[in-house]
Coordinates of C-alpha atoms in Angstrom, one line a residue:
X1 CA -0.1 0.0 -0.1
X2 CA 1.4 3.4 -0.9
X3 CA 1.8 6.0 1.6
X4 CA -0.7 9.0 1.6
X5 CA 0.9 12.2 0.6
X6 CA 0.7 14.9 3.3
X7 CA -1.9 17.5 3.0
X8 CA -0.8 20.7 1.1
X9 CA -0.9 23.7 3.5
X10 CA -1.8 27.0 1.9
X11 CA -0.5 30.1 3.2
X12 CA -2.9 33.0 4.4
X13 CA -3.6 35.7 1.6
X14 CA -1.7 38.2 3.8
X15 CA 1.5 36.3 3.6
X16 CA 1.6 36.5 -0.1
X17 CA 0.8 40.2 -0.2
X18 CA 3.6 40.7 2.3
X19 CA 6.0 38.8 0.3
X20 CA 5.1 40.9 -2.9
X21 CA 5.6 44.0 -0.8
X22 CA 9.0 43.0 0.3
X23 CA 9.9 42.3 -3.3
X24 CA 8.9 45.8 -4.4
X25 CA 10.9 47.3 -1.5
X26 CA 14.0 45.6 -2.4
X27 CA 13.6 46.7 -6.1
X28 CA 13.1 50.3 -5.1
X29 CA 16.0 50.0 -2.8
X30 CA 18.3 48.6 -5.6
X31 CA 17.1 51.5 -8.1
X32 CA 17.9 54.1 -5.4
X33 CA 21.4 52.7 -4.9
X34 CA 22.1 52.7 -8.6
X35 CA 20.9 56.2 -9.0
X36 CA 22.9 57.4 -6.0
X37 CA 26.1 55.8 -7.5
X38 CA 25.5 57.5 -10.7
X39 CA 25.0 60.8 -9.1
X40 CA 28.3 60.4 -7.0
X41 CA 30.1 59.4 -10.2
X42 CA 28.9 62.5 -12.3
X43 CA 29.8 64.9 -9.3
X44 CA 33.3 63.4 -8.9
X45 CA 33.9 63.2 -12.8
X46 CA 32.6 66.8 -13.1
X47 CA 35.1 67.8 -10.2
X48 CA 37.9 66.1 -11.8
X49 CA 37.3 67.7 -15.2
X50 CA 37.3 71.2 -13.7
X51 CA 40.4 70.6 -11.8
X52 CA 42.1 69.3 -15.0
X53 CA 40.9 72.2 -17.0
X54 CA 42.2 74.6 -14.4
X55 CA 45.7 73.1 -14.2
X56 CA 45.9 72.8 -18.1
X57 CA 45.0 76.6 -18.4
X58 CA 47.6 77.5 -15.9
X59 CA 50.5 75.3 -17.2
X60 CA 50.0 75.5 -20.8
X61 CA 48.6 78.8 -22.3
X62 CA 46.7 78.6 -25.5
X63 CA 48.7 79.4 -28.7
X64 CA 47.1 82.2 -31.1
X65 CA 44.5 80.7 -33.5
X66 CA 44.0 77.4 -31.5
X67 CA 40.5 76.3 -30.7
X68 CA 39.5 76.0 -27.1
X69 CA 38.6 72.4 -26.1
X70 CA 35.5 71.7 -24.2
X71 CA 35.1 68.9 -21.8
X72 CA 31.8 67.4 -21.8
X73 CA 30.4 67.5 -18.2
X74 CA 27.5 65.7 -16.5
X75 CA 24.0 67.2 -16.6
X76 CA 23.7 70.4 -14.8
X77 CA 20.5 72.1 -13.7
X78 CA 21.8 75.3 -15.4
X79 CA 21.9 73.4 -18.7
X80 CA 18.1 73.0 -18.7
X81 CA 15.9 75.4 -20.8
X82 CA 15.0 78.5 -19.0
X83 CA 11.3 77.7 -19.3
X84 CA 11.9 74.3 -17.7
X85 CA 14.1 75.8 -15.0
X86 CA 11.5 78.5 -14.2
X87 CA 8.9 75.8 -13.9
X88 CA 11.0 74.0 -11.3
X89 CA 11.6 77.2 -9.3
X90 CA 7.9 78.0 -9.4
X91 CA 7.1 74.8 -7.4
X92 CA 9.6 75.8 -4.8
X93 CA 8.6 77.1 -1.4
X94 CA 10.1 80.3 0.1
X95 CA 12.5 78.4 2.1
X96 CA 13.7 76.3 -0.7
X97 CA 14.0 79.3 -2.9
X98 CA 16.3 80.9 -0.3
X99 CA 18.3 77.8 -0.1
X100 CA 18.7 77.4 -3.8
X101 CA 19.8 81.0 -4.1
X102 CA 22.9 80.1 -2.0
X103 CA 24.2 77.8 -4.8
X104 CA 25.7 80.2 -7.2
X105 CA 25.2 83.7 -8.6
X106 CA 23.1 82.7 -11.5
X107 CA 20.5 80.8 -9.4
X108 CA 20.8 83.6 -6.6
X109 CA 19.5 86.1 -9.3
X110 CA 16.9 83.7 -10.7
X111 CA 15.5 82.9 -7.2
X112 CA 15.0 86.5 -6.3
X113 CA 13.0 87.2 -9.4
X114 CA 9.7 89.1 -8.7
X115 CA 7.5 86.8 -10.7
X116 CA 8.7 83.9 -8.4
X117 CA 7.9 85.7 -5.1
X118 CA 4.7 87.5 -6.3
X119 CA 2.7 84.2 -5.8
X120 CA 4.1 83.6 -2.3
X121 CA 3.3 87.1 -1.3
X122 CA -0.2 86.7 -2.6
X123 CA -0.7 83.4 -0.9
X124 CA 0.6 84.4 2.7
X125 CA 0.3 88.2 2.8
X126 CA -2.1 89.3 0.2
X127 CA -4.9 89.7 2.7
X128 CA -3.0 92.3 4.6
X129 CA -1.2 94.2 1.9
X130 CA -3.1 97.4 0.8
X131 CA -2.0 100.9 0.0
X132 CA -1.0 101.6 3.6
X133 CA 1.4 98.6 3.7
X134 CA 2.7 99.7 0.2
X135 CA 3.6 103.0 1.7
X136 CA 5.1 101.6 4.8
X137 CA 7.3 99.4 2.6
X138 CA 8.5 102.2 0.5
X139 CA 9.5 104.1 3.6
X140 CA 11.4 101.1 5.0
X141 CA 13.1 100.3 1.7
X142 CA 14.2 104.0 1.4
X143 CA 15.8 104.0 5.0
X144 CA 17.5 100.7 4.1
X145 CA 18.9 102.3 1.0
X146 CA 20.1 105.3 2.9
X147 CA 21.7 103.0 5.6
X148 CA 23.5 100.9 3.2
X149 CA 25.0 104.1 1.5
X150 CA 24.1 103.2 -2.2
X151 CA 22.3 105.2 -4.9
X152 CA 21.8 102.1 -7.4
X153 CA 18.1 101.4 -6.2
X154 CA 16.7 104.0 -8.7
X155 CA 18.8 102.6 -11.5
X156 CA 17.8 99.1 -10.8
X157 CA 14.2 99.7 -10.7
X158 CA 14.1 102.5 -13.6
X159 CA 11.9 101.1 -16.4
X160 CA 10.5 98.3 -14.4
X161 CA 6.8 97.5 -13.6
X162 CA 6.4 98.5 -10.0
X163 CA 5.7 95.6 -7.7
X164 CA 3.9 97.9 -5.3
X165 CA 1.1 98.3 -7.7
X166 CA 0.6 94.4 -7.8
X167 CA -1.3 92.2 -5.5
X168 CA 0.6 91.5 -2.8
X169 CA 5.1 80.0 3.8
X170 CA 7.1 79.5 7.1
X171 CA 10.4 78.8 8.4
X172 CA 10.6 76.6 11.6
X173 CA 14.1 76.9 13.1
X174 CA 16.6 79.5 14.2
X175 CA 19.0 78.4 11.4
X176 CA 16.5 79.8 8.9
X177 CA 17.4 83.3 10.3
X178 CA 20.8 83.1 8.6
X179 CA 19.1 82.2 5.3
X180 CA 16.5 85.0 5.6
X181 CA 19.4 87.5 6.3
X182 CA 21.0 86.7 3.1
X183 CA 18.7 89.0 1.2
X184 CA 19.0 91.6 4.0
X185 CA 22.7 91.9 3.5
X186 CA 22.7 92.6 -0.2
X187 CA 22.9 96.1 -1.9
X188 CA 19.9 98.2 -2.4
X189 CA 19.9 97.3 -6.2
X190 CA 18.5 93.9 -5.0
X191 CA 15.4 95.3 -3.2
X192 CA 12.6 93.1 -4.6
X193 CA 9.6 91.2 -3.5
X194 CA 12.1 88.6 -2.1
X195 CA 13.4 91.2 0.3
X196 CA 9.9 92.4 1.2
X197 CA 8.8 88.9 2.1
X198 CA 12.0 88.3 4.2
X199 CA 11.3 91.7 6.0
X200 CA 7.8 90.6 6.9
X201 CA 8.7 87.0 7.6
X202 CA 11.4 88.0 10.0
X203 CA 9.3 90.5 11.8
X204 CA 11.7 93.4 11.0
X205 CA 8.8 95.4 9.2
X206 CA 5.7 96.7 11.1
X207 CA 2.6 96.4 9.0
X208 CA -0.4 98.6 9.2
X209 CA -3.6 96.6 9.5
X210 CA -6.8 96.2 11.5
X211 CA -7.7 93.8 14.4
X212 CA -11.0 92.5 15.4
X213 CA -12.0 92.5 19.0
X214 CA -8.7 94.3 20.2
X215 CA -6.9 93.8 23.3
X216 CA -7.7 89.9 23.5
X217 CA -11.4 90.4 23.1
X218 CA -11.8 93.2 25.6
X219 CA -15.6 93.5 26.4
X220 CA -15.6 97.2 25.3
X221 CA -14.3 96.3 21.9
X222 CA -16.4 93.3 21.0
X223 CA -17.5 93.2 17.3
X224 CA -15.1 96.2 16.6
X225 CA -12.1 96.5 14.3
X226 CA -9.4 99.0 15.2
X227 CA -6.2 100.1 13.4
X228 CA -2.9 98.9 14.7
X229 CA 0.7 98.1 13.5
X230 CA 1.6 94.2 13.3
X231 CA 4.8 92.5 13.5
X232 CA 4.9 88.9 12.5
X233 CA 6.2 86.1 14.8
X234 CA 6.9 83.2 12.5
X235 CA 7.7 80.7 15.5
X236 CA 4.2 81.4 16.7
X237 CA 2.6 82.1 13.3
X238 CA 0.9 85.0 15.0
X239 CA 1.3 88.7 15.3
X240 CA 2.5 91.3 17.9
X241 CA 0.1 94.1 17.7
X242 CA 0.8 97.9 18.7
X243 CA -2.5 99.9 18.9
X244 CA -2.8 103.6 18.3
X245 CA -3.1 105.5 21.6
X246 CA -6.6 106.4 23.0
X247 CA -6.5 110.0 24.1
X248 CA -4.0 110.4 26.9
X249 CA -3.6 106.6 27.3
X250 CA -0.3 104.9 26.6
X251 CA 0.1 102.8 23.5
X252 CA -1.5 99.3 24.1
X253 CA 0.2 96.1 22.9
X254 CA -1.1 92.5 22.5
X255 CA 0.7 89.3 21.7
X256 CA -0.4 86.2 19.9
X257 CA -2.9 87.8 17.5
X258 CA -4.1 85.0 15.3
X259 CA -4.6 85.4 11.5
X260 CA -8.3 85.3 11.7
X261 CA -8.4 88.5 13.6
X262 CA -6.6 90.7 11.2
X263 CA -7.6 92.3 8.0
X264 CA -6.4 95.2 5.6
X265 CA -8.1 98.5 6.3
X266 CA -11.4 98.7 4.2
X267 CA -10.7 102.4 3.3
X268 CA -7.3 104.2 2.9
X269 CA -7.8 106.9 5.6
X270 CA -6.2 107.8 9.0
X271 CA -8.1 106.3 12.0
X272 CA -8.7 109.9 13.1
X273 CA -10.5 110.8 9.6
X274 CA -14.2 110.5 9.0
X275 CA -14.9 108.3 6.2
X276 CA -17.3 109.9 3.5
X277 CA -20.3 107.6 3.4
X278 CA -21.6 106.9 -0.1
X279 CA -24.3 104.4 0.6
X280 CA -26.7 106.6 2.9
X281 CA -29.4 106.9 0.1
X282 CA -29.5 103.1 -0.6
X283 CA -29.6 101.8 3.0
X284 CA -32.6 99.8 4.0
X285 CA -33.6 97.6 6.9
X286 CA -31.6 94.3 7.2
X287 CA -28.6 95.7 5.3
X288 CA -25.3 94.7 7.0
X289 CA -23.0 97.7 7.8
X290 CA -19.8 98.9 9.4
X291 CA -19.9 102.2 11.1
X292 CA -17.2 104.4 12.5
X293 CA -17.4 105.2 16.2
X294 CA -15.1 106.8 18.7
X295 CA -15.6 107.7 22.5
X296 CA -14.3 111.2 22.0
X297 CA -13.1 113.5 19.3
X298 CA -9.5 112.9 20.6
X299 CA -9.8 109.0 20.0
X300 CA -9.1 107.2 16.8
X301 CA -12.1 105.7 15.0
X302 CA -12.9 102.0 15.1
X303 CA -15.2 100.1 12.7
X304 CA -18.3 98.5 14.5
X305 CA -20.5 96.0 13.0
X306 CA -24.3 96.4 12.8
X307 CA -27.4 96.3 10.7
X308 CA -30.0 98.7 9.6
X309 CA -33.1 98.6 11.8
X310 CA -36.5 99.8 11.6
X311 CA -37.7 103.0 12.9
X312 CA -39.8 103.1 16.3
X313 CA -42.7 104.3 14.4
X314 CA -42.6 101.3 11.9
X315 CA -44.0 97.8 12.7
X316 CA -41.5 96.0 10.7
X317 CA -43.8 94.8 8.0
X318 CA -41.5 95.3 5.2
X319 CA -44.1 94.1 2.3
X320 CA -46.8 96.5 3.2
X321 CA -46.3 99.3 5.7
X322 CA -42.6 99.7 6.0
X323 CA -41.4 103.1 4.7
X324 CA -38.0 103.3 6.5
X325 CA -36.1 103.3 3.2
X326 CA -37.8 106.5 2.4
X327 CA -37.3 108.3 5.7
X328 CA -34.4 110.8 6.4
X329 CA -33.6 109.1 9.4
X330 CA -31.6 105.9 9.6
X331 CA -31.5 103.4 12.5
X332 CA -28.3 101.7 13.3
X333 CA -28.9 98.5 15.4
X334 CA -26.0 96.6 17.2
X335 CA -27.6 93.3 18.2
X336 CA -24.8 92.0 20.3
X337 CA -26.2 94.4 23.0
X338 CA -29.2 93.6 25.1
X339 CA -32.5 95.2 24.2
X340 CA -32.8 98.3 26.3
X341 CA -29.1 98.9 26.4
X342 CA -28.1 102.5 25.3
X343 CA -25.6 101.0 22.9
X344 CA -28.3 98.8 21.1
X345 CA -29.7 101.6 18.8
X346 CA -28.7 104.9 17.3
X347 CA -30.2 107.2 14.7
X348 CA -28.4 109.3 12.1
X349 CA -29.4 111.4 9.4
X350 CA -29.1 110.6 5.6
X351 CA -28.4 114.4 4.7
X352 CA -26.4 115.6 7.5
X353 CA -24.0 112.8 8.5
X354 CA -21.0 113.6 6.6
X355 CA -19.1 114.8 9.5
X356 CA -20.4 112.5 12.1
X357 CA -22.9 112.9 14.8
X358 CA -23.0 112.1 18.6
X359 CA -22.0 113.5 22.0
X360 CA -19.6 112.9 24.9
X361 CA -22.3 110.5 26.4
X362 CA -22.9 108.1 23.7
X363 CA -19.8 108.6 21.5
X364 CA -19.5 110.0 17.9
X365 CA -20.6 108.1 14.9
X366 CA -18.7 108.5 11.6
X367 CA -18.8 107.1 8.2
X368 CA -20.9 104.2 7.3
X369 CA -19.9 101.2 4.9
X370 CA -22.5 98.8 3.5
X371 CA -21.2 95.3 3.3
X372 CA -22.0 93.8 -0.1
X373 CA -19.5 90.8 0.2
X374 CA -20.7 87.6 2.2
X375 CA -17.2 87.1 3.2
X376 CA -17.1 90.4 5.2
X377 CA -20.4 89.4 6.9
X378 CA -19.1 85.9 7.7
X379 CA -16.0 87.3 9.2
X380 CA -17.8 89.6 11.5
X381 CA -20.2 86.7 12.6
X382 CA -17.2 84.5 13.4
X383 CA -16.4 87.0 16.3
X384 CA -20.0 87.1 17.6
X385 CA -19.9 87.0 21.4
X386 CA -21.2 83.8 23.2
X387 CA -23.5 86.0 25.4
X388 CA -25.2 89.2 25.3
X389 CA -23.6 92.3 26.4

C-alpha cells in the first residue's frame, strides 16, 4: 500500500501580499542605490574635469588661433532650458528658494525674481497688503537704501513695472534666520519682492492693518475693528500688535494675535479721519454695515458691525407698511447688546451725516460702509460674542 501524501498547506492571503511588498521594496532600494552611485560618479567626474581644465590653463597657455577644447560634463540644472528651470523654481517654497539662491550667483539672481515671489506674497500676505502697507514698505526700503549708502536702487528699478502696484510660507528653526538675512545683507539694487517677503517673515517690518476685538477680546471692543501696527512672529505663526493711543492713554500692545483676527483696512484713511459715506441713500432695513465710532473727538475711530433697523414708528412689516427706506432718519442697530441698552440702537441723518454725529455720552458716529460681500459679513459673525453684552 502506497503512503498517503501529506496534505498541502496553503499560506494565508496576507502572507503572499507581504512577500510581494518585500520584493517591491527591495527593487526600489536597488534602484535608489544605482541612482545614488550614478550621481556620485557624475559629481566626482565633473570636479575632476574642472581641476584638469584649471591646471591645463595655468600650465599651458593657449597658442594664437588654436581652438578652445570643451570637456563634456555631466547634466547640470543650469543646462536646462530657461522655461523648464523657471517651472521648477515656481514649485519651490520660500524656504527652498532661499536655499537654492545660496548655490551660485546665477541661481541667486533667478531665485530673487519678482515673478517667483509674487505668488508667495499673494498666498501668505495678500490679505494684509493694501495701500497703507505699500507706503510703509517704500519708507522702509528708502531707509535701508540710505543706511547701506548706495544710490543704485533707482537705476535698478528704472523702467521696471512697480511691484507695489501688484497684489501682494513659514520657516521653523533658528537656522533659517541666517538664510533670511542673506537677502537683507545685499545691496539696495537687490530690493525686490524677495526682500519684502524676508522683512515681513522675519518681523523686521511693522505692517499697518486692523484687528477684530482688540486687546484679547476686551468686552468694550467686541465686534469692532481697530487700526494697529503688526509685527509677525513666524515661530508662533501669529502677530504682535501695537495699537494707536486712545487720548492720553499709553500705547496698548497685544501678543499672539491670530490670522483670523486681522484684515487690511477697508478704506485708505487715517483712523482719525471720518469716512465719506456713499451708501446713505440706498440703506434699507436688514442691510449689514460697518460704522465708524469713537468715544471722544480725541480718540481714533474704530469700525463696528451692525445692521440697519426699523424706525420706532414702523411695525417692521416690510411688504406692506414699511417706509423706513424713504425716511431721512436711519436706525443703526447693534444686536450684540441686549434690548434696552443705550448701545443697542442709534439714529443718524441721511443728509447731515458727513461729519459724524453724537456726543460725549454716547460717543460719535462717523462714516458708514454697506457690506456687499458675504465674506465680510461671515468674518464679523465669526467673532460674535457667546453671550449678550
